[in-house]
Amino acid sequence: MSDQSLTNTGILENVEFDDEGYMVDPHAWTPEIAEAIAAQLGITLTDRHWVVINFARKEFEANGEPPTLRRITKQTDVNTKELYQLFPGGAAKVAAKIAGLGKPTGCI
Amino acid sequence: MQENGTRKLCIIASKGSLDMAYPPLILANAACMSGIEAHVFFTFWGLDIITKSKMKKLKVATVGNPNLSMAPYAPSIHIPTILGALPGMSALATWMMKREIDKLDFPPVDEFIEMIADAGAHLYGCKMSMDMMGLTKEDLVEPAEVLGAMEFLEVAEGAQVLFV
């Protein structure tokens, strides 16, 4: 566990974040960075988290902007309840941080 | 980094027209998305938003709105109140607004309520309004609780309160 944390901290040292904890360059994101950010937020990523993260990354790469939470719940099999359980403390913000995307601006 | 989860927002939804139903729901949802605790107290006509038999039938008011226009189809065409009073105008405006809301991928009211409840927002029906309108808890959507004004103020302690 301590080895894991050390590795995580190491990875994040080379990543640039803004004042609120969002990655400055979404293109510098890797799955390992996601694991490390999640660990910092006290979240252990499971397959269900990855359904959301992969979808958000895919949408971001295709459209240049992250999907809304509503789009995530409509296009994946993760429903609203589960989404908030997976990313506690504000699903939109927490998921965006872990997926290496900017601060969400959508209203839905 | 901002410490999330400490902020609390209490919204009082007092109006039941379609256009006035969305602002409290959108704000409550935005609060949930950003980790702010959200409570919505539905009172007077706002109660219609969580009343099972009414929530799908909310309409846009076309009388008494001096800014009513044909936006977004023809924003420059102003609709005077006297025309807004014609039969079918409210239905037309409602149909247009629902279409636009759907285009923006915002859910209809009943689905919106379900979504914010799933997101963790607390919903309350105002006891006094319910008594006045002859409604019981069974008339309201599943997650809504019945609350008196004093109890709501207890819930609202330390929160930012918004009256819509």
CSV table of C-alpha atoms in Angstrom, one decimal, chain B:
chain,number,residue,atom,x,y,z
B,1,MET,CA,-8.6,22.9,-3.4
B,2,GLN,CA,-12.1,23.8,-2.3
B,3,GLU,CA,-13.5,21.6,0.4
B,4,ASN,CA,-16.7,20.2,-1.1
B,5,GLY,CA,-19.6,18.9,0.8
B,6,THR,CA,-19.7,21.7,3.3
B,7,ARG,CA,-21.9,24.0,1.3
B,8,LYS,CA,-25.7,23.6,1.5
B,9,LEU,CA,-28.3,25.1,-0.8
B,10,CYS,CA,-32.0,25.3,0.1
B,11,ILE,CA,-34.4,26.3,-2.7
B,12,ILE,CA,-38.0,27.3,-2.2
B,13,ALA,CA,-39.9,26.5,-5.4
B,14,SER,CA,-43.2,28.5,-5.3
B,15,LYS,CA,-44.3,28.6,-8.9
B,16,GLY,CA,-45.7,25.8,-11.0
B,17,SER,CA,-45.6,27.0,-14.6
B,18,LEU,CA,-43.2,25.1,-16.8
B,19,ASP,CA,-40.8,28.0,-17.2
B,20,MET,CA,-40.6,28.5,-13.5
B,21,ALA,CA,-40.3,24.8,-12.7
B,22,TYR,CA,-36.9,24.5,-14.4
B,23,PRO,CA,-34.8,27.1,-12.5
B,24,PRO,CA,-35.0,25.4,-9.1
B,25,LEU,CA,-34.5,21.9,-10.6
B,26,ILE,CA,-31.5,23.0,-12.6
B,27,LEU,CA,-29.9,24.7,-9.6
B,28,ALA,CA,-30.6,21.7,-7.4
B,29,ASN,CA,-29.0,19.5,-10.0
B,30,ALA,CA,-26.0,21.8,-10.4
B,31,ALA,CA,-25.5,21.7,-6.6
B,32,CYS,CA,-25.5,17.9,-6.6
B,33,MET,CA,-23.1,17.8,-9.5
B,34,SER,CA,-20.6,20.0,-7.6
B,35,GLY,CA,-21.0,18.4,-4.3
B,36,ILE,CA,-23.2,20.9,-2.6
B,37,GLU,CA,-26.0,19.5,-0.4
B,38,ALA,CA,-29.3,20.4,-2.0
B,39,HIS,CA,-32.8,20.7,-0.5
B,40,VAL,CA,-35.9,21.9,-2.4
B,41,PHE,CA,-39.1,22.9,-0.7
B,42,PHE,CA,-42.1,23.0,-3.0
B,43,THR,CA,-44.8,25.3,-1.8
B,44,PHE,CA,-48.0,26.8,-3.3
B,45,TRP,CA,-48.1,26.3,-7.1
B,46,GLY,CA,-44.6,24.9,-6.9
B,47,LEU,CA,-46.2,21.8,-5.4
B,48,ASP,CA,-47.4,20.9,-8.8
B,49,ILE,CA,-43.8,20.1,-9.8
B,50,ILE,CA,-43.8,17.1,-7.5
B,51,THR,CA,-47.5,16.2,-7.7
B,52,LYS,CA,-47.7,13.0,-9.7
B,53,SER,CA,-50.9,13.9,-11.5
B,54,LYS,CA,-49.7,17.4,-12.5
B,55,MET,CA,-45.9,17.3,-13.0
B,56,LYS,CA,-46.1,16.1,-16.6
B,57,LYS,CA,-48.7,18.7,-17.5
B,58,LEU,CA,-47.0,22.0,-16.4
B,59,LYS,CA,-47.7,24.8,-18.9
B,60,VAL,CA,-46.0,28.0,-19.9
B,61,ALA,CA,-48.0,31.1,-18.9
B,62,THR,CA,-48.5,33.3,-21.9
B,63,VAL,CA,-50.4,36.1,-20.0
B,64,GLY,CA,-48.7,38.6,-17.8
B,65,ASN,CA,-45.3,38.2,-19.4
B,66,PRO,CA,-44.4,41.5,-21.1
B,67,ASN,CA,-41.3,39.9,-22.7
B,68,LEU,CA,-43.1,37.0,-24.3
B,69,SER,CA,-41.7,36.4,-27.8
B,70,MET,CA,-41.4,33.7,-30.4
B,71,ALA,CA,-37.8,33.0,-29.4
B,72,PRO,CA,-35.8,31.2,-30.6
B,73,TYR,CA,-37.8,30.9,-33.9
B,74,ALA,CA,-38.5,34.6,-34.3
B,75,PRO,CA,-37.2,36.4,-31.2
B,76,SER,CA,-38.2,39.8,-32.7
B,77,ILE,CA,-41.8,38.9,-32.8
B,78,HIS,CA,-43.3,40.1,-29.5
B,79,ILE,CA,-46.5,38.5,-28.2
B,80,PRO,CA,-48.7,41.0,-26.4
B,81,THR,CA,-50.7,39.8,-23.4
B,82,ILE,CA,-54.0,40.1,-25.3
B,83,LEU,CA,-52.8,37.5,-27.9
B,84,GLY,CA,-51.3,35.3,-25.2
B,85,ALA,CA,-54.8,35.1,-23.7
B,86,LEU,CA,-56.2,33.4,-26.9
B,87,PRO,CA,-57.1,29.8,-26.6
B,88,GLY,CA,-54.2,27.5,-27.5
B,89,MET,CA,-51.5,30.0,-27.0
B,90,SER,CA,-50.3,28.5,-23.7
B,91,ALA,CA,-50.4,25.0,-25.3
B,92,LEU,CA,-48.4,26.3,-28.2
B,93,ALA,CA,-45.8,28.1,-26.1
B,94,THR,CA,-45.6,25.0,-23.9
B,95,TRP,CA,-45.0,22.7,-26.9
B,96,MET,CA,-42.3,25.1,-28.2
B,97,MET,CA,-40.5,25.3,-24.9
B,98,LYS,CA,-40.6,21.5,-24.3
B,99,ARG,CA,-39.0,21.1,-27.7
B,100,GLU,CA,-36.2,23.5,-27.0
B,101,ILE,CA,-35.6,22.0,-23.6
B,102,ASP,CA,-35.3,18.6,-25.2
B,103,LYS,CA,-32.9,19.9,-27.8
B,104,LEU,CA,-30.6,21.0,-24.9
B,105,ASP,CA,-30.8,17.4,-23.6
B,106,PHE,CA,-32.6,18.6,-20.4
B,107,PRO,CA,-35.1,16.0,-19.2
B,108,PRO,CA,-38.9,16.5,-18.8
B,109,VAL,CA,-40.0,17.6,-15.3
B,110,ASP,CA,-40.9,14.1,-14.0
B,111,GLU,CA,-37.5,12.7,-15.2
B,112,PHE,CA,-35.7,15.7,-13.9
B,113,ILE,CA,-37.2,15.1,-10.4
B,114,GLU,CA,-36.1,11.5,-10.5
B,115,MET,CA,-32.6,12.5,-11.6
B,116,ILE,CA,-32.1,15.0,-8.8
B,117,ALA,CA,-33.5,12.7,-6.2
B,118,ASP,CA,-31.1,10.0,-7.4
B,119,ALA,CA,-28.3,12.5,-7.3
B,120,GLY,CA,-29.1,13.0,-3.6
B,121,ALA,CA,-31.2,16.1,-3.5
B,122,HIS,CA,-33.8,16.2,-0.8
B,123,LEU,CA,-37.4,17.1,-1.9
B,124,TYR,CA,-40.1,18.4,0.4
B,125,GLY,CA,-43.8,19.2,-0.1
B,126,CYS,CA,-45.1,22.1,2.0
B,127,LYS,CA,-47.6,20.8,4.5
B,128,MET,CA,-49.7,23.9,4.6
B,129,SER,CA,-50.0,24.0,0.7
B,130,MET,CA,-50.9,20.4,0.6
B,131,ASP,CA,-53.6,20.8,3.2
B,132,MET,CA,-54.9,23.8,1.2
B,133,MET,CA,-55.0,21.8,-2.1
B,134,GLY,CA,-56.3,18.6,-0.5
B,135,LEU,CA,-53.2,16.6,-1.3
B,136,THR,CA,-51.6,13.8,0.8
B,137,LYS,CA,-48.2,12.3,0.7
B,138,GLU,CA,-49.5,9.6,-1.8
B,139,ASP,CA,-50.2,12.4,-4.3
B,140,LEU,CA,-46.5,13.4,-4.4
B,141,VAL,CA,-43.6,11.6,-6.1
B,142,GLU,CA,-42.0,8.8,-4.2
B,143,PRO,CA,-38.9,10.5,-2.7
B,144,ALA,CA,-40.7,13.7,-1.6
B,145,GLU,CA,-41.3,14.2,2.2
B,146,VAL,CA,-43.9,16.4,3.7
B,147,LEU,CA,-42.6,19.2,5.8
B,148,GLY,CA,-43.9,22.2,7.7
B,149,ALA,CA,-42.4,25.7,7.4
B,150,MET,CA,-40.7,25.5,10.8
B,151,GLU,CA,-39.2,22.1,10.0
B,152,PHE,CA,-37.9,23.5,6.7
B,153,LEU,CA,-36.2,26.3,8.5
B,154,GLU,CA,-34.5,23.7,10.7
B,155,VAL,CA,-33.3,22.0,7.5
B,156,ALA,CA,-32.2,25.3,6.1
B,157,GLU,CA,-30.0,26.2,9.1
B,158,GLY,CA,-26.6,27.4,7.9
B,159,ALA,CA,-27.6,27.0,4.2
B,160,GLN,CA,-27.9,29.5,1.4
B,161,VAL,CA,-31.6,30.0,0.8
B,162,LEU,CA,-33.1,30.8,-2.6
B,163,PHE,CA,-36.7,31.7,-3.3
B,164,VAL,CA,-37.9,31.0,-6.8
